mmCIF file of C-alpha atoms in Angstrom:
data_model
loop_
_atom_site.group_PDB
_atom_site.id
_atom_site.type_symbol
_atom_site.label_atom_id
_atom_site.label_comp_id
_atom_site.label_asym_id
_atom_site.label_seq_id
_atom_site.Cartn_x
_atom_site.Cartn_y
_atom_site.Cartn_z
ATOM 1 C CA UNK P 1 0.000 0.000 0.000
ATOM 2 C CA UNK P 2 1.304 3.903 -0.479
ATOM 3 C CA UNK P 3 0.183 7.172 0.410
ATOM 4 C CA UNK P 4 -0.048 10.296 -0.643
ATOM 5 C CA UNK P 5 0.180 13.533 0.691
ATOM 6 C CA UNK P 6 -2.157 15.960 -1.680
ATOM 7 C CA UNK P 7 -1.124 18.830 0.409
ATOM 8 C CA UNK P 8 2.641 18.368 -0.110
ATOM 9 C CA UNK P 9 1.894 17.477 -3.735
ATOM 10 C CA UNK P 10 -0.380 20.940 -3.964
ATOM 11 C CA UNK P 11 2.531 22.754 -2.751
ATOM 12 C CA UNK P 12 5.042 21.034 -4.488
ATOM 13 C CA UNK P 13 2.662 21.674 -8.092
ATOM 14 C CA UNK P 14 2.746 25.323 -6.913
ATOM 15 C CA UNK P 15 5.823 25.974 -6.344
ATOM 16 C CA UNK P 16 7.318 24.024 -9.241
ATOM 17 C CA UNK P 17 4.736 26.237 -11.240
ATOM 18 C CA UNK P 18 6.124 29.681 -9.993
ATOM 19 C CA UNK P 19 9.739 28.656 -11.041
ATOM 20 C CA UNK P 20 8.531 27.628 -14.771
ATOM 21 C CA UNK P 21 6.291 30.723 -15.119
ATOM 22 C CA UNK P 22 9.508 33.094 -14.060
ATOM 23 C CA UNK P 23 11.772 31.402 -16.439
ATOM 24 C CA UNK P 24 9.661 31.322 -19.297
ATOM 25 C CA UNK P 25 8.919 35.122 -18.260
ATOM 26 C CA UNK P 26 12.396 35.566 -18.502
ATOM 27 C CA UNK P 27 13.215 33.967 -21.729
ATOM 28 C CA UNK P 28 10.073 35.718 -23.750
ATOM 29 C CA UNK P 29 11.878 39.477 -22.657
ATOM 30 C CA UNK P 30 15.298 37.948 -23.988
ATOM 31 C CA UNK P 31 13.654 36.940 -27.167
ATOM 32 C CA UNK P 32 12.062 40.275 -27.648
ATOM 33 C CA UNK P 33 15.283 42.160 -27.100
ATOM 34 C CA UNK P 34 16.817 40.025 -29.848
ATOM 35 C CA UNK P 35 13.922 40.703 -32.129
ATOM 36 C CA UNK P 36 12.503 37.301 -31.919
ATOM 37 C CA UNK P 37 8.944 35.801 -31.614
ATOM 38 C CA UNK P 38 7.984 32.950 -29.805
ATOM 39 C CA UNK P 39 5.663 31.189 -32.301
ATOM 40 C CA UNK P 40 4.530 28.446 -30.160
ATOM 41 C CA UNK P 41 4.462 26.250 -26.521
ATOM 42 C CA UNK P 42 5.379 22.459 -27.052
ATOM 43 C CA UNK P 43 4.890 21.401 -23.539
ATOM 44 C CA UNK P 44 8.155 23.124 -21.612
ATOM 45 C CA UNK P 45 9.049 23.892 -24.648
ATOM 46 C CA UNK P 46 9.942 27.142 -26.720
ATOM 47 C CA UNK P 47 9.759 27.473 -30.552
ATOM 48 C CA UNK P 48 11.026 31.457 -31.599
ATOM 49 C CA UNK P 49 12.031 32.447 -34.735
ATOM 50 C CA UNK P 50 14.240 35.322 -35.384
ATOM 51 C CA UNK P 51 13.871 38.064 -38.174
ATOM 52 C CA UNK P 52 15.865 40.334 -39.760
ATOM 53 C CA UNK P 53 17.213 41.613 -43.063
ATOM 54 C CA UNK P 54 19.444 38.897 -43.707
ATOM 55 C CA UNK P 55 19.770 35.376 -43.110
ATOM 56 C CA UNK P 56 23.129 36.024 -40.987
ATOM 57 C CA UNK P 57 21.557 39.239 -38.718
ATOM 58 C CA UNK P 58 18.823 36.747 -37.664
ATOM 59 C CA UNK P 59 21.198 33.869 -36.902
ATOM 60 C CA UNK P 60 23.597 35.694 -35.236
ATOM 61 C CA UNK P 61 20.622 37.113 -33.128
ATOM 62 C CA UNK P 62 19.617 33.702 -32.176
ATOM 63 C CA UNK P 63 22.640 32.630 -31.319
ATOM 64 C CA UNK P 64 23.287 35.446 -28.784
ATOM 65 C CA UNK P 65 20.150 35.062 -27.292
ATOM 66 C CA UNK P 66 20.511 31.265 -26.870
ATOM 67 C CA UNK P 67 23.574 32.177 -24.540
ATOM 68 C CA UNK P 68 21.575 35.216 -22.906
ATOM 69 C CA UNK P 69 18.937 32.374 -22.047
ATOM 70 C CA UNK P 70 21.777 30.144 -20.612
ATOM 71 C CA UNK P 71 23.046 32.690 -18.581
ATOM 72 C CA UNK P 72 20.233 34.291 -17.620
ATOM 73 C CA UNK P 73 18.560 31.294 -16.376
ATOM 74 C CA UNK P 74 21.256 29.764 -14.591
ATOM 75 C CA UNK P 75 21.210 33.218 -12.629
ATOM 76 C CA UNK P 76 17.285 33.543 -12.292
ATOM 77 C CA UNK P 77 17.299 29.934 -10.762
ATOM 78 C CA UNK P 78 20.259 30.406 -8.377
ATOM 79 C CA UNK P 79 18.193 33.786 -7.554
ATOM 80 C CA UNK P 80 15.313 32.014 -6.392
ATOM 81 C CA UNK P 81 17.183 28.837 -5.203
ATOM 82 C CA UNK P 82 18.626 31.714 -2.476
ATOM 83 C CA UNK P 83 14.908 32.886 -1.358
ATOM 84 C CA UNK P 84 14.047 29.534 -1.026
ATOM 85 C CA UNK P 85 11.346 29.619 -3.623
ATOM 86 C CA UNK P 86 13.366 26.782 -5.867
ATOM 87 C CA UNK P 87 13.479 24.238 -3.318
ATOM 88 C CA UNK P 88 12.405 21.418 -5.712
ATOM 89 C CA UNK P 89 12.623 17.550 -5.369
ATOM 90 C CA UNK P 90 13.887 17.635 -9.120
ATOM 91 C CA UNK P 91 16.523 20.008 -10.920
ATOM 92 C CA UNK P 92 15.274 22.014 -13.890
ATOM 93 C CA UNK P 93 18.095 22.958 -16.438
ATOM 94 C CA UNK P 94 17.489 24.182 -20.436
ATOM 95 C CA UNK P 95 19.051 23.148 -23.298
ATOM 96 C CA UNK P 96 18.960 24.844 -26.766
ATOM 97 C CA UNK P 97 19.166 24.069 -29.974
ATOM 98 C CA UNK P 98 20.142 26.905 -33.018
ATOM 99 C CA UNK P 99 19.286 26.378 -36.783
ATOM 100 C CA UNK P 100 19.562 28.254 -39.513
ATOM 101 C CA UNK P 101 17.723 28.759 -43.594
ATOM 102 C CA UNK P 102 14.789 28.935 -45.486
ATOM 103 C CA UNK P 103 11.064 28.868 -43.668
ATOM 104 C CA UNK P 104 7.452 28.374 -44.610
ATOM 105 C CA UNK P 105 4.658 30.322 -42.716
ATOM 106 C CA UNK P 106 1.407 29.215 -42.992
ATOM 107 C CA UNK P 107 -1.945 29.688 -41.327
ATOM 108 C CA UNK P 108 -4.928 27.008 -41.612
ATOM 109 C CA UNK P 109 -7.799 26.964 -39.906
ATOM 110 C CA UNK P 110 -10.458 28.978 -39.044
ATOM 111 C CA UNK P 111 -13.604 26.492 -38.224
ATOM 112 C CA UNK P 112 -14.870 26.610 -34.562
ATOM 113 C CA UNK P 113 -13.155 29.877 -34.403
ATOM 114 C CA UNK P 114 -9.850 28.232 -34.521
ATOM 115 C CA UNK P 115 -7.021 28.743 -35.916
ATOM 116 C CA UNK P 116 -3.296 27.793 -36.020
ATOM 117 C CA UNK P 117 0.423 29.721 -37.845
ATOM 118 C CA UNK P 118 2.688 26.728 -38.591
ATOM 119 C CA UNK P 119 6.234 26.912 -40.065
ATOM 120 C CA UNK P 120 7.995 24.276 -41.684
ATOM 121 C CA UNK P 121 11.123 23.767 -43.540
ATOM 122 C CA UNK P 122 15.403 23.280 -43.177
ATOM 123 C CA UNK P 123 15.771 25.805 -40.323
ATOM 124 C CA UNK P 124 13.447 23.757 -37.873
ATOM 125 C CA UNK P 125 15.081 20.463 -39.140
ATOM 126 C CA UNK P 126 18.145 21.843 -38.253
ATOM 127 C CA UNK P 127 17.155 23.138 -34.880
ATOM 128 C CA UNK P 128 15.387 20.044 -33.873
ATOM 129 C CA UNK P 129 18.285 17.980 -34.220
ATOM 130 C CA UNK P 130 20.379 20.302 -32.321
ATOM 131 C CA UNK P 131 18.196 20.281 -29.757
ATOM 132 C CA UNK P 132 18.438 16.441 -28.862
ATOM 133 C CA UNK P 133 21.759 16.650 -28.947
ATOM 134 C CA UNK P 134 21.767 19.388 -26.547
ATOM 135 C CA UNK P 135 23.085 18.691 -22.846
ATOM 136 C CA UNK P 136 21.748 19.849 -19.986
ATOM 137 C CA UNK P 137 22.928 23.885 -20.068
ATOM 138 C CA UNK P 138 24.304 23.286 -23.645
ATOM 139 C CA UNK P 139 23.536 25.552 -26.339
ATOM 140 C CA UNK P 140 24.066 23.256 -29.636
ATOM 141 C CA UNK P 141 24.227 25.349 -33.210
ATOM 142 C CA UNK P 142 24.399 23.930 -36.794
ATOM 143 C CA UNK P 143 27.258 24.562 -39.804
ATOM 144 C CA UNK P 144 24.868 26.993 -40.988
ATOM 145 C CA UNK P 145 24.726 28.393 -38.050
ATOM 146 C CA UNK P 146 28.531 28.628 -37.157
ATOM 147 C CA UNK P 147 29.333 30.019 -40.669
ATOM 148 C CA UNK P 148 26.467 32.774 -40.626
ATOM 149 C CA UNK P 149 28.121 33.934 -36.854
ATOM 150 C CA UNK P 150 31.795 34.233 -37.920
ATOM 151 C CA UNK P 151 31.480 38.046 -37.722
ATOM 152 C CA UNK P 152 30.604 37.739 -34.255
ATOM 153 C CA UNK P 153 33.880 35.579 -33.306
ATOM 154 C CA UNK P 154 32.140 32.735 -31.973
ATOM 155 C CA UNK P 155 33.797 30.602 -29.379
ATOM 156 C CA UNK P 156 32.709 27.095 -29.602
ATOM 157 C CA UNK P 157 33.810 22.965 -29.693
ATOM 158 C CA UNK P 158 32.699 20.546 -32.346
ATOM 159 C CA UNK P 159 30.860 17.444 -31.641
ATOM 160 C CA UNK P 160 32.420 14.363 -31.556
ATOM 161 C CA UNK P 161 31.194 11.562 -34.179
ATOM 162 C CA UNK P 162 30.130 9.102 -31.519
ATOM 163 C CA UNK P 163 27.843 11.627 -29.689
ATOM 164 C CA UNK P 164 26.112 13.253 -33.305
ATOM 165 C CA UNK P 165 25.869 9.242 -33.732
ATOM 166 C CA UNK P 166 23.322 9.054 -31.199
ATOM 167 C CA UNK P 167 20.472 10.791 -33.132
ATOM 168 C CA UNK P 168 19.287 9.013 -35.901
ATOM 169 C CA UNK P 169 20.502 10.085 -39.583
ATOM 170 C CA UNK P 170 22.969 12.725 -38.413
ATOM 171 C CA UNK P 171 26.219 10.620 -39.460
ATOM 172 C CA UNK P 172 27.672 13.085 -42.107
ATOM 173 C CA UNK P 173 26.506 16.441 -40.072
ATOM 174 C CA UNK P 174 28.479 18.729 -38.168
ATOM 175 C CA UNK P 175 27.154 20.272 -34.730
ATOM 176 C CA UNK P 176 29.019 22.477 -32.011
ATOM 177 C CA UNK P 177 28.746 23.516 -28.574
ATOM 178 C CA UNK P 178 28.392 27.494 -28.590
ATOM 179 C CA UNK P 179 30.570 29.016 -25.434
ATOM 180 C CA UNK P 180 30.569 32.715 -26.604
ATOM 181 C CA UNK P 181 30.054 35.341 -28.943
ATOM 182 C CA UNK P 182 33.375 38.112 -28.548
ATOM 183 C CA UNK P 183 30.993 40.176 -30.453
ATOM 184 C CA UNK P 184 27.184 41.002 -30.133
ATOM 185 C CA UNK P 185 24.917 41.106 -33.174
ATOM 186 C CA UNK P 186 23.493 43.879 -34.988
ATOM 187 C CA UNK P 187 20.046 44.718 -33.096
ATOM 188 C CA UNK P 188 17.235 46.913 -34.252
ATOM 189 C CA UNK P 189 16.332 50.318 -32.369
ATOM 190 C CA UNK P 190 12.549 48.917 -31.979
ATOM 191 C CA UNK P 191 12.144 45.193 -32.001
ATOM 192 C CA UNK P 192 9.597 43.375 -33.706
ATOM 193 C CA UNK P 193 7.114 42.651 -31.137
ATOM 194 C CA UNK P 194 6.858 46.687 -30.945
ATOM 195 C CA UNK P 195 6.516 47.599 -33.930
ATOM 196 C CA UNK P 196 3.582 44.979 -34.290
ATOM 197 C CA UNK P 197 2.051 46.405 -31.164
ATOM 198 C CA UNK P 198 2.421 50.145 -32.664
ATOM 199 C CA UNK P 199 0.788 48.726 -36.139
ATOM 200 C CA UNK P 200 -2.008 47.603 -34.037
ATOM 201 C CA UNK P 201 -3.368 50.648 -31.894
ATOM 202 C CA UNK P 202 -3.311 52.525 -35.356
ATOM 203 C CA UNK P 203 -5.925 49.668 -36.804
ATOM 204 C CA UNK P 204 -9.502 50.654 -36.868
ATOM 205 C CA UNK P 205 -11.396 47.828 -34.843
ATOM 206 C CA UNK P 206 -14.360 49.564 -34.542
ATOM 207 C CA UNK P 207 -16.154 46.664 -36.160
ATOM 208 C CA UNK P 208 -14.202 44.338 -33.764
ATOM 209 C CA UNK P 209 -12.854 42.094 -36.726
ATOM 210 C CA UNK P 210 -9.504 42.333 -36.140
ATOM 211 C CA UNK P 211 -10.219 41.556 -32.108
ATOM 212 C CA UNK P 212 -12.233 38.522 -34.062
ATOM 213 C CA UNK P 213 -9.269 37.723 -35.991
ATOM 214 C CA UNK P 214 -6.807 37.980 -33.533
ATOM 215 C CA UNK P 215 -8.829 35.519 -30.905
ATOM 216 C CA UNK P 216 -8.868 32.451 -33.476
ATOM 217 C CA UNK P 217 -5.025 31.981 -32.695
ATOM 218 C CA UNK P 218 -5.346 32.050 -28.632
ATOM 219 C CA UNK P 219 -6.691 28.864 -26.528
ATOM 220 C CA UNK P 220 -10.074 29.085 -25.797
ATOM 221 C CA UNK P 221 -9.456 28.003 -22.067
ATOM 222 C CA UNK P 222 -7.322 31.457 -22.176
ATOM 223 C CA UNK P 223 -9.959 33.628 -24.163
ATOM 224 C CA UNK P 224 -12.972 31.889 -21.332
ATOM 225 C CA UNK P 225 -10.829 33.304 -18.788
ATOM 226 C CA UNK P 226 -10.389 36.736 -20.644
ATOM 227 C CA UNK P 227 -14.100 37.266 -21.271
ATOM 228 C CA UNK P 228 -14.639 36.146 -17.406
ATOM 229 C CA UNK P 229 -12.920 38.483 -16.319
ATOM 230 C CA UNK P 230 -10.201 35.651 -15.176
ATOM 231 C CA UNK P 231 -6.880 35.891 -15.810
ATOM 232 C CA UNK P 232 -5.208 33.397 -16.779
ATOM 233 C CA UNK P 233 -3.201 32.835 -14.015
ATOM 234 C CA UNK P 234 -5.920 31.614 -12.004
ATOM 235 C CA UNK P 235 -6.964 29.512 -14.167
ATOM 236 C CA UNK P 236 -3.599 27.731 -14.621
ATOM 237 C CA UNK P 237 -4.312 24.465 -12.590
ATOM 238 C CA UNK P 238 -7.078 24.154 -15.655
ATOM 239 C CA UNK P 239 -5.043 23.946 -18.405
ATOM 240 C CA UNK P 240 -6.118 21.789 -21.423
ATOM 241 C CA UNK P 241 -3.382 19.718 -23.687
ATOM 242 C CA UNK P 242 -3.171 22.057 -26.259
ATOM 243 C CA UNK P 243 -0.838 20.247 -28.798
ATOM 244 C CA UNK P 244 -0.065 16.516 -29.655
ATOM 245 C CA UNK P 245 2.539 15.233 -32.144
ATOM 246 C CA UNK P 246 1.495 12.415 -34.324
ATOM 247 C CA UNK P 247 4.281 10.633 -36.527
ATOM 248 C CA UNK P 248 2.740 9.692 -39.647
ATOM 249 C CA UNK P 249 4.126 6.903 -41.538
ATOM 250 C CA UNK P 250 4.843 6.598 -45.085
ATOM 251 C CA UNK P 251 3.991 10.121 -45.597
ATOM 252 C CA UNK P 252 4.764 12.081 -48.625
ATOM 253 C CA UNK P 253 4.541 15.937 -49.665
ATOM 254 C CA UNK P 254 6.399 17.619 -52.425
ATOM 255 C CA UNK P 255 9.719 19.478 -50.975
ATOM 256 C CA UNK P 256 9.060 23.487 -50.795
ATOM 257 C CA UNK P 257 10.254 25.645 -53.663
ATOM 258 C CA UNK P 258 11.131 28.853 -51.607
ATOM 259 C CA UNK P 259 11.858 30.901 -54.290
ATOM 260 C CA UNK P 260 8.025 31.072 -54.814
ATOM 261 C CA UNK P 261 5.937 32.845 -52.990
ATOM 262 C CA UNK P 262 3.450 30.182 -52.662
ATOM 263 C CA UNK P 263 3.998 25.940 -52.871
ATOM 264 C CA UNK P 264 1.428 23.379 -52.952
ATOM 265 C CA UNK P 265 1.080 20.922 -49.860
ATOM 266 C CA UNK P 266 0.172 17.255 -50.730
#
């Protein structure tokens, strides 16, 4: 027989919940000052993208912030670790992985109010597989990645075969461990996120269909807690899965041709 203390548990959940929600805090305001955009939650974890006028700018950018993140949340958990509020049964630690090239953006949708922005193509490939091979408080960045950074003096060790072995299908690819940058990127005056937000009070939503719009790409257990007058925080022991990955088998599409503006999915 066992037993369980729901109290301990409750203030365990809590607690372990207060540390996630500052770190996550902490990494969106790193992304922003990069000029980044976190596209989407997997779980515990963060997909961003970075833009800028070249393919370099926005991987340099990314790779800066991915050490900002290291650093910064290394610090943030020592920081609460010393008020006591990080006294967890289990250690939390992040690992990143950088990637760099050509995108898709796409938007589908829009039944049941509903609606989802989806991005596909080399750059996630290549971030995804850095990303496993990440260590705990590792920052892992491609070739591309490396090459596109060179201005920015990088500081970092290449993978060993045996270790890139580990991941399936990654046999003839290179991979490296990103210390330091001995110079920072190039970053805008206004970032993105601002600019977007200054686009927006000049709309005219007098009609309310960009508020309309806007609402298809939120949760509905947020936009309940909105219209409730809720916030979302206190409705965060209510959370709904929100995402699932499905691997589908013996599935085919036609590889994207990003030199036009549009390419059809199969």
């Amino acid at each position: 027989q066992g037993r369980t203390d729901a109290g301990a548990m409750s203030k365990a959940s809590e607690k372990l919940n207060l540390v996630v929600n500052s770190v996550f805090e902490l990494q969106i305001r790193l992304v922003d000052q990069f000029n980044g955009d976190v596209v989407n939650f997997a779980g515990d974890a963060m997909f961003v993208l970075f833009r800028a006028e070249s393919l370099e700018i926005a991987a340099q950018r990314a790779a800066a912030c991915a050490l900002a993140m290291l650093a910064g949340v290394a610090q943030r958990l020592k920081d609460m670790e010393a008020q006591g509020i990080n006294d967890l049964d289990t250690q939390l630690f992040i690992h990143i992985g950088v990637g760099a090239g050509m995108i898709r953006c796409m938007t589908y949708g829009g039944e049941f109010d509903k609606a989802e922005f989806v991005v596909a193509g080399p750059a996630l490939t290549e971030a995804k597989d850095c990303g496993e091979l990440a260590k705990c408080g590792e920052a892992i960045i491609s070739s591309s990645v490396l090459k596109y950074s060179m201005p920015c003096e990088p500081s970092m060790t290449k993978l060993d075969k045996t270790r890139v072995a580990t991941v399936d299908d990654l046999e003839s690819a290179e991979f490296y461990v990103l210390h330091a940058l001995a110079k920072p990127p190039v970053l805008p005056s206004v970032t993105a996120r601002q600019t977007m937000l200054n686009a927006l009070q000049k709309v005219d939503n007098s009609s309310g269909d960009v508020e309309e719009a806007i609402r298809r790409f939120v949760p509905h257990s947020i936009t309940a807690c909105v219209d409730s007058g809720q916030s979302p925080k206190e409705a965060e022991e209510c959370r709904r899965v929100t995402i699932m990955f499905i691997r589908v088998l013996d599935f085919e599409c036609e590889p994207f041709n990003y030199a036009k503006a549009e390419t059809p999915l199969l």
